[in-house]
Coordinates of N, CA and C in Angstrom, one line a residue:
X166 N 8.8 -3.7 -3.3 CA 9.2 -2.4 -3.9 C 8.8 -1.2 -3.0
X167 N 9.8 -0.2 -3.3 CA 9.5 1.3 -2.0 C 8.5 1.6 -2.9
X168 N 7.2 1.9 -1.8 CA 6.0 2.4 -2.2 C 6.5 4.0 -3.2
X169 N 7.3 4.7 -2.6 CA 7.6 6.1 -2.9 C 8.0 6.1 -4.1
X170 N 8.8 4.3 -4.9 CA 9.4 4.6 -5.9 C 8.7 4.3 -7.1
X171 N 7.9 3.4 -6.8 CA 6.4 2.9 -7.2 C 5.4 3.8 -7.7
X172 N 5.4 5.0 -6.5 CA 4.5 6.0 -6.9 C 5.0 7.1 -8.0
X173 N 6.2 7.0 -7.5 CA 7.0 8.2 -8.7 C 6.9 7.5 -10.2
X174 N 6.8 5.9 -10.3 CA 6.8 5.4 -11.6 C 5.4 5.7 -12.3
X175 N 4.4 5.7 -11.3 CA 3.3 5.8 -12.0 C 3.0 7.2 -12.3
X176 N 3.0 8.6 -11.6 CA 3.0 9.3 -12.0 C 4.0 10.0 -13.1
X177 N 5.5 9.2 -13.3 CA 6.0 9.7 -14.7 C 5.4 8.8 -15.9
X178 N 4.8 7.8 -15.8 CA 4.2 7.3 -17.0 C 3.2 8.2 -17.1
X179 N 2.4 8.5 -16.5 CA 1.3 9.6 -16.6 C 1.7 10.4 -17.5
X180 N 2.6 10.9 -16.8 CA 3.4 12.3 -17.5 C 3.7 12.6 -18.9
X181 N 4.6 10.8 -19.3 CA 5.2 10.4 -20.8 C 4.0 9.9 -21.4
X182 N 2.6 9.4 -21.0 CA 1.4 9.2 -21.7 C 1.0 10.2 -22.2
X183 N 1.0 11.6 -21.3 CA 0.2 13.1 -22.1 C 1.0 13.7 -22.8
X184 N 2.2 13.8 -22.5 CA 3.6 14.2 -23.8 C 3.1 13.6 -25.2
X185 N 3.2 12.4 -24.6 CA 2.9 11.6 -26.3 C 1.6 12.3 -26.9
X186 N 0.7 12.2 -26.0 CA -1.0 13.0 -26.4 C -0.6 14.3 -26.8
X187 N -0.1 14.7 -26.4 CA 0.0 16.5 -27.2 C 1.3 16.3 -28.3
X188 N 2.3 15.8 -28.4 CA 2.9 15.9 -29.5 C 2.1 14.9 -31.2
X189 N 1.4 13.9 -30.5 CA 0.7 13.4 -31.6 C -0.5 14.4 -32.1
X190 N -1.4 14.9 -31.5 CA -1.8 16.1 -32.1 C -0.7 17.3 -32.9
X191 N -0.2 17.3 -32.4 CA 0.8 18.3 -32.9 C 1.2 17.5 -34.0
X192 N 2.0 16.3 -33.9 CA 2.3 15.9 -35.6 C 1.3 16.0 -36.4
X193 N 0.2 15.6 -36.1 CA -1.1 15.4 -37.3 C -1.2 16.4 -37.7
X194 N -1.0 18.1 -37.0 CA -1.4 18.4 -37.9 C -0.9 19.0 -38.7
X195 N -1.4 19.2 -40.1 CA -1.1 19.8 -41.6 C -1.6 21.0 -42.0
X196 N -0.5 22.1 -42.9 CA -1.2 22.9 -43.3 C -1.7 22.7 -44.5
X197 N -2.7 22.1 -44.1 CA -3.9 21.4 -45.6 C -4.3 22.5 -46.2
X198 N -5.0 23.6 -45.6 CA -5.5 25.0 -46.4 C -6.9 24.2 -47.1
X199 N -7.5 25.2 -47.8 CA -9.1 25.0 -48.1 C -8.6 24.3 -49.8
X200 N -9.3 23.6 -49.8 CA -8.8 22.4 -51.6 C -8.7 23.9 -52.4
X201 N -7.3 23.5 -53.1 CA -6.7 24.1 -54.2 C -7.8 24.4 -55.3
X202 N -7.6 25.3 -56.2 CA -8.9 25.6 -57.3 C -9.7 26.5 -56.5
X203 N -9.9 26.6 -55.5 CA -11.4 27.4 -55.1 C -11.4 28.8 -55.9
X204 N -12.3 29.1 -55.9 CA -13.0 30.2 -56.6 C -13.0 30.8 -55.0
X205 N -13.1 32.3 -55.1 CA -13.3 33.0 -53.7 C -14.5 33.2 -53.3
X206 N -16.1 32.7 -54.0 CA -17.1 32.5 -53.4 C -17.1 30.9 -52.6
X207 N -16.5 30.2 -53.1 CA -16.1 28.5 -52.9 C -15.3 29.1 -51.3
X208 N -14.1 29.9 -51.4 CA -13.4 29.2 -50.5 C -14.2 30.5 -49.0
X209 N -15.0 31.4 -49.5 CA -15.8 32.1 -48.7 C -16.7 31.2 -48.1
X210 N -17.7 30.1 -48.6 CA -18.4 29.1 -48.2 C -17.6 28.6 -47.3
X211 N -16.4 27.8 -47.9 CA -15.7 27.1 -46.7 C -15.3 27.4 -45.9
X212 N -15.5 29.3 -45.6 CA -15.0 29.6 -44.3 C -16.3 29.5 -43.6
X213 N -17.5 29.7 -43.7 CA -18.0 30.0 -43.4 C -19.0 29.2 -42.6
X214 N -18.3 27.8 -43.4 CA -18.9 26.4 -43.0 C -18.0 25.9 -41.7
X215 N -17.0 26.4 -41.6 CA -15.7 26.5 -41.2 C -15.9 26.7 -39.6
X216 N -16.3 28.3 -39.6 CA -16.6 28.8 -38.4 C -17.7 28.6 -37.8
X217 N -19.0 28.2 -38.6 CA -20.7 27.7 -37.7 C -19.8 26.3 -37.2
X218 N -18.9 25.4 -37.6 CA -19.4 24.0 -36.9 C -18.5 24.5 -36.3
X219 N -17.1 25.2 -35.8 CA -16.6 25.7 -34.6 C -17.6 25.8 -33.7
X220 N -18.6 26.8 -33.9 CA -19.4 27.0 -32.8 C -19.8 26.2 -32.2
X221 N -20.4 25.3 -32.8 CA -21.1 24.0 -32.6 C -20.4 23.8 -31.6
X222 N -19.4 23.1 -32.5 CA -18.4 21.9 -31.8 C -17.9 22.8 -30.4
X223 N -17.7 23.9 -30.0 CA -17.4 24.7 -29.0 C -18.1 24.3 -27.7
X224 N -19.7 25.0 -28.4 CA -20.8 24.5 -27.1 C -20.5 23.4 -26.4
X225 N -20.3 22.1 -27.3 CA -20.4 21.0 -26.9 C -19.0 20.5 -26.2
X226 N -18.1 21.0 -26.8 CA -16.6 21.1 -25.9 C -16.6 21.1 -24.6
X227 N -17.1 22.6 -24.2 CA -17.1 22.9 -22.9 C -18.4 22.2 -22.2
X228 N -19.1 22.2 -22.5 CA -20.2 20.9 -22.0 C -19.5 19.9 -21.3
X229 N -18.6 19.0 -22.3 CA -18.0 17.8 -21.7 C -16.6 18.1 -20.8
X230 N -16.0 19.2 -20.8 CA -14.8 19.7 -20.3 C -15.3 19.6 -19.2
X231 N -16.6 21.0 -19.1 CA -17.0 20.9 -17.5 C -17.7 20.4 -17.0
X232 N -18.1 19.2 -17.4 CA -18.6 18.0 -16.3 C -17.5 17.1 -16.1
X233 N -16.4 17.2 -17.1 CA -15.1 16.0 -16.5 C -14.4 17.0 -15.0
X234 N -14.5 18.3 -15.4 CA -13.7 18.7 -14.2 C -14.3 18.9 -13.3
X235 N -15.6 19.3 -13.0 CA -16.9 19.0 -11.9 C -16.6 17.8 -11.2
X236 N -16.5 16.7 -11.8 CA -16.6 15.3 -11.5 C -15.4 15.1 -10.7
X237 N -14.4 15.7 -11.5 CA -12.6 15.7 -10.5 C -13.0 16.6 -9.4
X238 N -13.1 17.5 -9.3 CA -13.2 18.5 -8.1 C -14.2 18.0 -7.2
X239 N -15.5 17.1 -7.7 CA -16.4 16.7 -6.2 C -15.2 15.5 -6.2
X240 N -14.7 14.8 -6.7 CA -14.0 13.5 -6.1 C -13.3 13.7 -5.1
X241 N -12.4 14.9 -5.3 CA -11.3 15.4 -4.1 C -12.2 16.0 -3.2
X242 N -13.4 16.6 -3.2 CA -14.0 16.8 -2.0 C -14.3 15.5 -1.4
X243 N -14.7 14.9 -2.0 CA -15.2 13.7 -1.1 C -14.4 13.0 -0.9
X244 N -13.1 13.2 -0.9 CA -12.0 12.2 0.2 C -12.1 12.9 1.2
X245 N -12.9 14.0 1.8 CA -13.0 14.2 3.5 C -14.1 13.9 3.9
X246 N -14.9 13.2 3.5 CA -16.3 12.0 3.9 C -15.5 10.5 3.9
X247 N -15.9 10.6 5.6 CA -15.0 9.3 5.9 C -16.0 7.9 5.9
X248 N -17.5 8.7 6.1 CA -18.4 7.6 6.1 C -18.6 6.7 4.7
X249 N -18.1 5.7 5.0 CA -18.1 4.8 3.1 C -19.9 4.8 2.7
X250 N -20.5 4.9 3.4 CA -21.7 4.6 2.6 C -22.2 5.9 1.8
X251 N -21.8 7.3 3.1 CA -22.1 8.1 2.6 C -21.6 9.2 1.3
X252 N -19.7 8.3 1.1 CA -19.3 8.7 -0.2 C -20.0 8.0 -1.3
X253 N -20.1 6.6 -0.7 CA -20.7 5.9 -2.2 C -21.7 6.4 -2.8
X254 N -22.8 7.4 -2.1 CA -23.8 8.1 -2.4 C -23.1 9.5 -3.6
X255 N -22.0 10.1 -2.6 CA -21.4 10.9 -3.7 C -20.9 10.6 -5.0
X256 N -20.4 9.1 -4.8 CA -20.1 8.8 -6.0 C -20.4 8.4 -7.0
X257 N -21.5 7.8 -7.1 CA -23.0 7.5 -7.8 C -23.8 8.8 -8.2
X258 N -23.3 9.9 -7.4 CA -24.5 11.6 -7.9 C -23.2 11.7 -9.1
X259 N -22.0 11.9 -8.4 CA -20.9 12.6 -9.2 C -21.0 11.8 -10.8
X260 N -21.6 10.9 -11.0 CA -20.8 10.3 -12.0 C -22.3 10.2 -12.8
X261 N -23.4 10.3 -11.7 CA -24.6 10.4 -12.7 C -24.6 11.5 -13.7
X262 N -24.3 12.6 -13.0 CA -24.3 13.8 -13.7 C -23.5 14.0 -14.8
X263 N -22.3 12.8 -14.7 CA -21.7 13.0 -16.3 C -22.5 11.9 -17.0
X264 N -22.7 10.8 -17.1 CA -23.8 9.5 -17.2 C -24.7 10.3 -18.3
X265 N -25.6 11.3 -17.5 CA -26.6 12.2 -18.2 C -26.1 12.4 -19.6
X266 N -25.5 13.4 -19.5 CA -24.5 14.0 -20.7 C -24.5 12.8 -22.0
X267 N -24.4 11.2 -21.5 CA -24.8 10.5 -22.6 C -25.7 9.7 -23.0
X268 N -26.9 9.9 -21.8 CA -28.2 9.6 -21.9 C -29.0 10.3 -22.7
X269 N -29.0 11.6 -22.7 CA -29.8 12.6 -23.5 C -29.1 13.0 -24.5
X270 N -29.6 12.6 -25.5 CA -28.8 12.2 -26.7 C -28.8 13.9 -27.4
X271 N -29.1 15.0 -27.1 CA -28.9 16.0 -27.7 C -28.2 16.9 -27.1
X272 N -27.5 16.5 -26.1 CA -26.7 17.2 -25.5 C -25.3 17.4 -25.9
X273 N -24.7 16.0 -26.2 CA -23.7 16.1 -27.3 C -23.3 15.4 -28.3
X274 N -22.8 16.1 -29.1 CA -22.7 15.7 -30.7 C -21.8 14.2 -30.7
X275 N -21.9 13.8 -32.2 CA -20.8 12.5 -32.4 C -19.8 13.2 -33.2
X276 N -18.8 13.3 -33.6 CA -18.2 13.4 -34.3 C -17.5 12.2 -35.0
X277 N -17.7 11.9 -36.3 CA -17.3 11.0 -37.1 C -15.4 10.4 -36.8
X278 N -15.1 9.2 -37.0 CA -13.9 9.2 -37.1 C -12.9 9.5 -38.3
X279 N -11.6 10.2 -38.1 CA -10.4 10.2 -38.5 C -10.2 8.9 -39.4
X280 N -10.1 8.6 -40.9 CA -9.4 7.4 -41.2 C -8.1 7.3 -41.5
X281 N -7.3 5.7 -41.5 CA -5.7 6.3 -41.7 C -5.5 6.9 -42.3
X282 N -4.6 7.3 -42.9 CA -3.7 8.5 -44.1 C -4.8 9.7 -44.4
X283 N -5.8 10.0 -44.1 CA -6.8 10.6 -44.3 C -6.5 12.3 -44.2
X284 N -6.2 12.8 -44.5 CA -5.5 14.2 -44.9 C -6.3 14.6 -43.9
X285 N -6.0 15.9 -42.8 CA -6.9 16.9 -41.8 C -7.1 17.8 -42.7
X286 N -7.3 18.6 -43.9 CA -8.2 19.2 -44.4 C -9.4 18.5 -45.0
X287 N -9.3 17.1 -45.3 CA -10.1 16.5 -45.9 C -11.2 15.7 -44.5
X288 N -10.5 15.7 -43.4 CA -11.2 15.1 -42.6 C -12.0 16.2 -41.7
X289 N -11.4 17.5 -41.8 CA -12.5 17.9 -41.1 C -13.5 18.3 -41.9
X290 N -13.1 19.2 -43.2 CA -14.5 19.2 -44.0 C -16.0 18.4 -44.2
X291 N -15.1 16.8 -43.8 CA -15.8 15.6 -43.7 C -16.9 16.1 -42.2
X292 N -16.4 15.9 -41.6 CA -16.9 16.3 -40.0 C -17.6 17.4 -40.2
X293 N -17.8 18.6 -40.8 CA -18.8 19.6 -41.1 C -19.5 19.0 -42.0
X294 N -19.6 18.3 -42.7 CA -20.8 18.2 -43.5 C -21.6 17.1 -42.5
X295 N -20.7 16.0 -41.7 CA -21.8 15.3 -40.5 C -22.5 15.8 -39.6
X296 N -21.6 17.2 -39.2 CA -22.1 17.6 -37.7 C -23.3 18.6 -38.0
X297 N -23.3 19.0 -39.9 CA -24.3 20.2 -40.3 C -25.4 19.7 -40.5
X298 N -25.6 18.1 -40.2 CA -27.1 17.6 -40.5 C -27.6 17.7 -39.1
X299 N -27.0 17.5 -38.0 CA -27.0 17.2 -36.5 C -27.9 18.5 -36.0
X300 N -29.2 19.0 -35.7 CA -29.6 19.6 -35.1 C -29.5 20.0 -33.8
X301 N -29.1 21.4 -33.3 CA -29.3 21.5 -32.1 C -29.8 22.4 -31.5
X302 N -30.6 22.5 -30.1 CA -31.8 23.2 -29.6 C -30.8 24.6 -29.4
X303 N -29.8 24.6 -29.1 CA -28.7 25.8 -28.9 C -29.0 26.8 -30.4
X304 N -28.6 26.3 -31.1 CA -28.1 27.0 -32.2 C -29.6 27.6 -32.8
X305 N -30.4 26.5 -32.8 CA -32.4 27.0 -33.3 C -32.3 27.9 -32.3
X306 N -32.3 28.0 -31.4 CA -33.2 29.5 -30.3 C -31.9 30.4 -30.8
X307 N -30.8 30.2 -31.1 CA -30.2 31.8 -31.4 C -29.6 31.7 -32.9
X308 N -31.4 31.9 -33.4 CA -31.1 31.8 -35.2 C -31.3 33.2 -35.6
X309 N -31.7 34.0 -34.5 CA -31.6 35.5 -35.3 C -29.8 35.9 -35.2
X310 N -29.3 35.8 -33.5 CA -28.0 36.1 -33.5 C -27.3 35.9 -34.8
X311 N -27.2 34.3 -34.8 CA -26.6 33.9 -36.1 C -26.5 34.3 -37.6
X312 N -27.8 34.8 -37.4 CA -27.9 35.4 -39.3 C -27.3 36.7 -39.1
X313 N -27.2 37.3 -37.8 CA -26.8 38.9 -37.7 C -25.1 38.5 -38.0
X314 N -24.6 37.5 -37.1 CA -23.2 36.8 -37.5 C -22.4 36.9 -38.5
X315 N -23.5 36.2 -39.4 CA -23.2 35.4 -40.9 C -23.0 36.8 -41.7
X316 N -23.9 37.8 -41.6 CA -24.5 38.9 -42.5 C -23.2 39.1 -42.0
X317 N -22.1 39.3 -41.1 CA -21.6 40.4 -40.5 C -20.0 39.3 -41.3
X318 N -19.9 38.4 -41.0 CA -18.6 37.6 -41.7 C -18.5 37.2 -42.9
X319 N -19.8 37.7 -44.1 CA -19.7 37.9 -45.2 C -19.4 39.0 -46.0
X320 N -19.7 40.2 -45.1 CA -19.1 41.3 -45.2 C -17.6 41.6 -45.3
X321 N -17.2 41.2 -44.0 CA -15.6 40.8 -43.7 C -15.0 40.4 -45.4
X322 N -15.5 39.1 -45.1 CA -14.9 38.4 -46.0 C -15.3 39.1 -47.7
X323 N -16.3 39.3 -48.1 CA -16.1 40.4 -49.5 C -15.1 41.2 -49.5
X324 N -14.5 42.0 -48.6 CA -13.4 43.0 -48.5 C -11.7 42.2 -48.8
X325 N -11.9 41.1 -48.3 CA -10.5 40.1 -48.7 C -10.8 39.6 -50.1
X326 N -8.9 39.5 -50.5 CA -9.0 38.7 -51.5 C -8.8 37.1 -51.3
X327 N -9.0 36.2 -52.4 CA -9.0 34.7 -52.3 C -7.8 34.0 -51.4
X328 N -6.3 34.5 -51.6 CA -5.4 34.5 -51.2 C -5.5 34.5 -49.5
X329 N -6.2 35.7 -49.1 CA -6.4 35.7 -47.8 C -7.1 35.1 -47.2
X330 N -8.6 34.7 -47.7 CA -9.5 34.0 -47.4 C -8.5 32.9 -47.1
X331 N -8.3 32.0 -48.0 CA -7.5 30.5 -48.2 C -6.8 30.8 -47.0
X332 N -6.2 31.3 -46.8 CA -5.3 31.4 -45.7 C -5.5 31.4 -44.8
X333 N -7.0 32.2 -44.1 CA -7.3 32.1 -42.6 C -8.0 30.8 -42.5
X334 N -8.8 30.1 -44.0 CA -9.1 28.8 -43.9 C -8.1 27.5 -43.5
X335 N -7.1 28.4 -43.8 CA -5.7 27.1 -43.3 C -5.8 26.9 -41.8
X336 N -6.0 28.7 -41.1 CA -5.6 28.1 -39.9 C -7.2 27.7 -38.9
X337 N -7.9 28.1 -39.6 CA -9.5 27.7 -39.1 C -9.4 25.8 -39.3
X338 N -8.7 25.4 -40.3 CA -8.9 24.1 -40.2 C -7.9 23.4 -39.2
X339 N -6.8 24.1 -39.7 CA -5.6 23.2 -38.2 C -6.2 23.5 -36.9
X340 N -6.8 24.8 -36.8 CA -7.9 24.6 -35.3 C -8.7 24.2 -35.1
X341 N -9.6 23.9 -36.2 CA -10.7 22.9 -35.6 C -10.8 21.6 -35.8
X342 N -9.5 21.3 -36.3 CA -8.7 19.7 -36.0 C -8.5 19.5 -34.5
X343 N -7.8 20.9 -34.3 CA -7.2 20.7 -32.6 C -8.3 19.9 -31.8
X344 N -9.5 21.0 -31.9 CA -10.5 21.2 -31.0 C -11.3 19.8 -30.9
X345 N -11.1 19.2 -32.6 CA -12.3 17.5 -32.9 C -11.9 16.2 -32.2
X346 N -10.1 17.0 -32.2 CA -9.0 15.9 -31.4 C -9.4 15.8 -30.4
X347 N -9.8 17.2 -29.2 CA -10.1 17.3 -27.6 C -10.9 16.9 -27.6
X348 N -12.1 17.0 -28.3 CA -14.0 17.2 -28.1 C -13.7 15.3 -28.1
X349 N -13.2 14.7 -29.4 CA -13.2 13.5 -29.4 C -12.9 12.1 -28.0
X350 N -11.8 13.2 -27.4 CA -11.2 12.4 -26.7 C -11.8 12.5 -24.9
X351 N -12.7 13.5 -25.3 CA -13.7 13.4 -23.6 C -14.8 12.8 -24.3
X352 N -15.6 13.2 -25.3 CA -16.1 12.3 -25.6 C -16.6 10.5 -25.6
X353 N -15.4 10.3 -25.6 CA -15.1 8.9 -25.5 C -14.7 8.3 -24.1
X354 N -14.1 9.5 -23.1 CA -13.9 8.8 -22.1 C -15.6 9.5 -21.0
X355 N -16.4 10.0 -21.7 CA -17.7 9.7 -21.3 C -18.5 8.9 -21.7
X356 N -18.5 8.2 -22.6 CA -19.3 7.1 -23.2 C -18.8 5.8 -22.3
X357 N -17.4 5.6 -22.4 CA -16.7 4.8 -21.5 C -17.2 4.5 -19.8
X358 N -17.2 5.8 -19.1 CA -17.8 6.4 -18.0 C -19.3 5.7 -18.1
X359 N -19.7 6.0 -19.0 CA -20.9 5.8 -18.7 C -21.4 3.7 -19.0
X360 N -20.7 3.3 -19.9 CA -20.9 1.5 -19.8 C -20.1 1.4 -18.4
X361 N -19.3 1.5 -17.6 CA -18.3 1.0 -17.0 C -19.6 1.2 -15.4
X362 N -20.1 2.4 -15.8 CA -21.2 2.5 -14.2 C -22.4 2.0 -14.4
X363 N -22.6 1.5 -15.7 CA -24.1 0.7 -16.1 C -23.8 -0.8 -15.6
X364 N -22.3 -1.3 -15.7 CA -21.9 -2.7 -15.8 C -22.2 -2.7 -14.3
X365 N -21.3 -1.5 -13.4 CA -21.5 -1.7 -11.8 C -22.6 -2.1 -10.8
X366 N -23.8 -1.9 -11.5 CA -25.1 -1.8 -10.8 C -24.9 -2.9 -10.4
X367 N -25.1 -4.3 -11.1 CA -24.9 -5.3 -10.5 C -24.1 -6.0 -9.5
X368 N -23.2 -5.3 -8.9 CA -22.0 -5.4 -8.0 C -22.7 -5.3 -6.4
X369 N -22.4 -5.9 -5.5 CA -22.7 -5.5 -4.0 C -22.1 -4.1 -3.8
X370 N -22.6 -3.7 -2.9 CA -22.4 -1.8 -2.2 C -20.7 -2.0 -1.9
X371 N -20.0 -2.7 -1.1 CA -18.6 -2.7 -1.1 C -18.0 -2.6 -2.1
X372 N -18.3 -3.6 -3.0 CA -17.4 -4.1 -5.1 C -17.6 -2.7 -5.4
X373 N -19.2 -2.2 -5.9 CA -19.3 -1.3 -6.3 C -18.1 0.0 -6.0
X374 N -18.4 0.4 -4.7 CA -17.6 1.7 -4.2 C -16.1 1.7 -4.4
X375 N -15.4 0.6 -4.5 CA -14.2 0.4 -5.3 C -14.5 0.7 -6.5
X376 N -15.3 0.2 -7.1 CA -15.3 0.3 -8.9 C -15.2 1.8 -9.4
X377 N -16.4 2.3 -8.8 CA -16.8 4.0 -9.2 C -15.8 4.4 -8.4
X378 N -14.7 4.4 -7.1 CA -13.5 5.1 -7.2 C -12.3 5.1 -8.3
X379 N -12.1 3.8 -9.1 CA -11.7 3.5 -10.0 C -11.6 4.0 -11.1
X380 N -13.2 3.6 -11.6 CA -13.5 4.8 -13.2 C -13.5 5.8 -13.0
X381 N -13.4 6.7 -11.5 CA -13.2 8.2 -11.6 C -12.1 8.4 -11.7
X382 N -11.2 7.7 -11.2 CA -9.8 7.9 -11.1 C -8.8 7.5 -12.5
X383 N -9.8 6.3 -13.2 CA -9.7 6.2 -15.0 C -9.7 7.5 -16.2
X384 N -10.5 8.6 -15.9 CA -10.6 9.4 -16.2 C -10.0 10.6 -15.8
X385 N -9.4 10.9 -14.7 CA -8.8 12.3 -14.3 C -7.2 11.5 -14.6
X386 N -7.0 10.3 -14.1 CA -5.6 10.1 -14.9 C -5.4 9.5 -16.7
X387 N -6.4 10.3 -17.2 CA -6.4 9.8 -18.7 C -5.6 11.1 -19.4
X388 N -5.0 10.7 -20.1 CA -3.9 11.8 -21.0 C -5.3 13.1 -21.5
X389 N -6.0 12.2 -22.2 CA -7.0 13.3 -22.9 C -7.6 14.2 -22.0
X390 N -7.8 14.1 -21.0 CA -8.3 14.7 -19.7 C -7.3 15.5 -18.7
X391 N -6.1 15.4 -19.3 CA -5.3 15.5 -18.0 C -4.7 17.0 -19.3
X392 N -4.9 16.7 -20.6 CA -4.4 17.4 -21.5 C -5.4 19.1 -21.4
X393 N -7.0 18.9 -21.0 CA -7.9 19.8 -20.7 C -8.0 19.9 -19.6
X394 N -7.4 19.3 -18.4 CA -7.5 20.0 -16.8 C -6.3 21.0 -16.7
X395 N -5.4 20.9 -17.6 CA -4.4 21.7 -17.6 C -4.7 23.3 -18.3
X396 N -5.5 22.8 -19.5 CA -5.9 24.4 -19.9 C -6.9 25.1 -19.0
X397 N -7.8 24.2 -18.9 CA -8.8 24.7 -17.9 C -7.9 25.4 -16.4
X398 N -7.2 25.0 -15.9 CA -6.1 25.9 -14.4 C -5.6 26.8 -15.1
X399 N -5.0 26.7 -16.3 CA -4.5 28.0 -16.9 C -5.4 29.1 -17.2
X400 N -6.5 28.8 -18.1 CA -7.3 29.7 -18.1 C -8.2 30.3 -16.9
X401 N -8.1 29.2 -15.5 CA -8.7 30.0 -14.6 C -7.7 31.2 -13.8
X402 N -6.5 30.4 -13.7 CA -5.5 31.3 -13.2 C -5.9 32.6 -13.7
X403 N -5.5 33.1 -15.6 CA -5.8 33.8 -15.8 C -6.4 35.0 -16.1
X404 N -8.3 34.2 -15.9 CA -9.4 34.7 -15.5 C -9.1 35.4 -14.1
X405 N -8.7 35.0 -13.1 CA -8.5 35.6 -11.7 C -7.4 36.6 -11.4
X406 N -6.1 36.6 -12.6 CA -5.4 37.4 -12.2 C -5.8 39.4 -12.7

């Protein structure tokens, strides 16, 4: 087979693999809105529950965002280290560093799974009541910020009526569906990362340095990843222009 035509196949599957990733988020999601009945103290709570585990979930987003793109950018540096022993060194720092991320277990969150037919207003709610038992050293050191926050988005929110409230709860939940969908999906291809370089250890120095070029290369061509290296260039473009 022509290598050239070979290569164009694999990079359009790539292509039709992250299509599929962004339009399946996009089907799922629903304008579920905050459960019918609320009372406007009710559906004030649930905004408010709403926007703390955003935060959360935020920190911990970008956490794993930028150690997946760290990890892509030393990799392409080190295709100009021609000495193999001395990339295999790179590539064992590069991947420790994301490794960490699931060693220290407070660095990032779990987020619960999605069940079938399981409605996205009902499943993220679900996921705030998991992630609001989850302590984290972030959020305790900036517990005065936060109460100044809260004081400040209860205020807001007294000035709306229920109607309105409900409604920015609609789109606070279709977003932090978006966000549980991304968070989930680096998530997992760091936990992954991290069994796939524990199994390597036992490999000789040659096996190995194939392997760990492999699972890096597992991950920068993963839809879910390939779906956040894309915002991440746009938003740097942007930042720069």
């Amino acid at each position: 087979m022509d290598p050239q035509l070979d290569d164009y196949s694999y990079r359009s599957n790539l292509v039709g693999k992250f299509t599929q990733s962004v339009r399946r988020i996009v089907q799922d999601v629903r304008d579920e809105g905050a459960p019918s009945g609320q009372t406007k103290e009710e559906a004030m709570r649930t905004q408010l529950r709403l926007r703390a585990t955003r935060r959360r979930l935020e920190i911990n987003y970008e956490t794993a965002k930028q150690a997946l793109v760290n990890l892509h950018n030393q990799y392409e540096k080190s295709k100009e280290v021609r000495n193999v022993f001395t990339r295999y060194a790179l590539l064992k720092s590069m991947i420790k560093e994301v490794v960490r991320l699931e060693t220290q277990y407070w660095t990032l969150l779990d987020v619960p799974k999605q069940e079938k037919a399981e409605p996205v207003g009902c499943y993220v709610l679900r996921a705030c009541s998991a992630l609001e038992k989850v302590q984290l050293k972030q959020i305790e050191k900036a517990a005065a910020e936060n109460e100044d926050r809260l004081r400040e988005e209860k205020e807001r929110l007294e000035d709306m009526t229920s109607t309105q409230i409900e409604a920015e709860n609609t789109q606070l939940i279709n977003d932090l569906y978006r966000l549980l969908k991304r968070y989930t999906g680096l998530r997992n291809l760091i936990r992954e990362l991290t069994g796939e370089y524990t199994s390597s250890k036992y490999y000789p120095i040659i096996i190995r340095y194939t392997l760990l070029k492999d699972m890096i290369k597992e991950v920068t061509h993963n839809p879910d990843y390939m779906e956040v290296r894309h915002e991440h260039t746009i938003s740097s473009i942007v930042a720069a222009s």
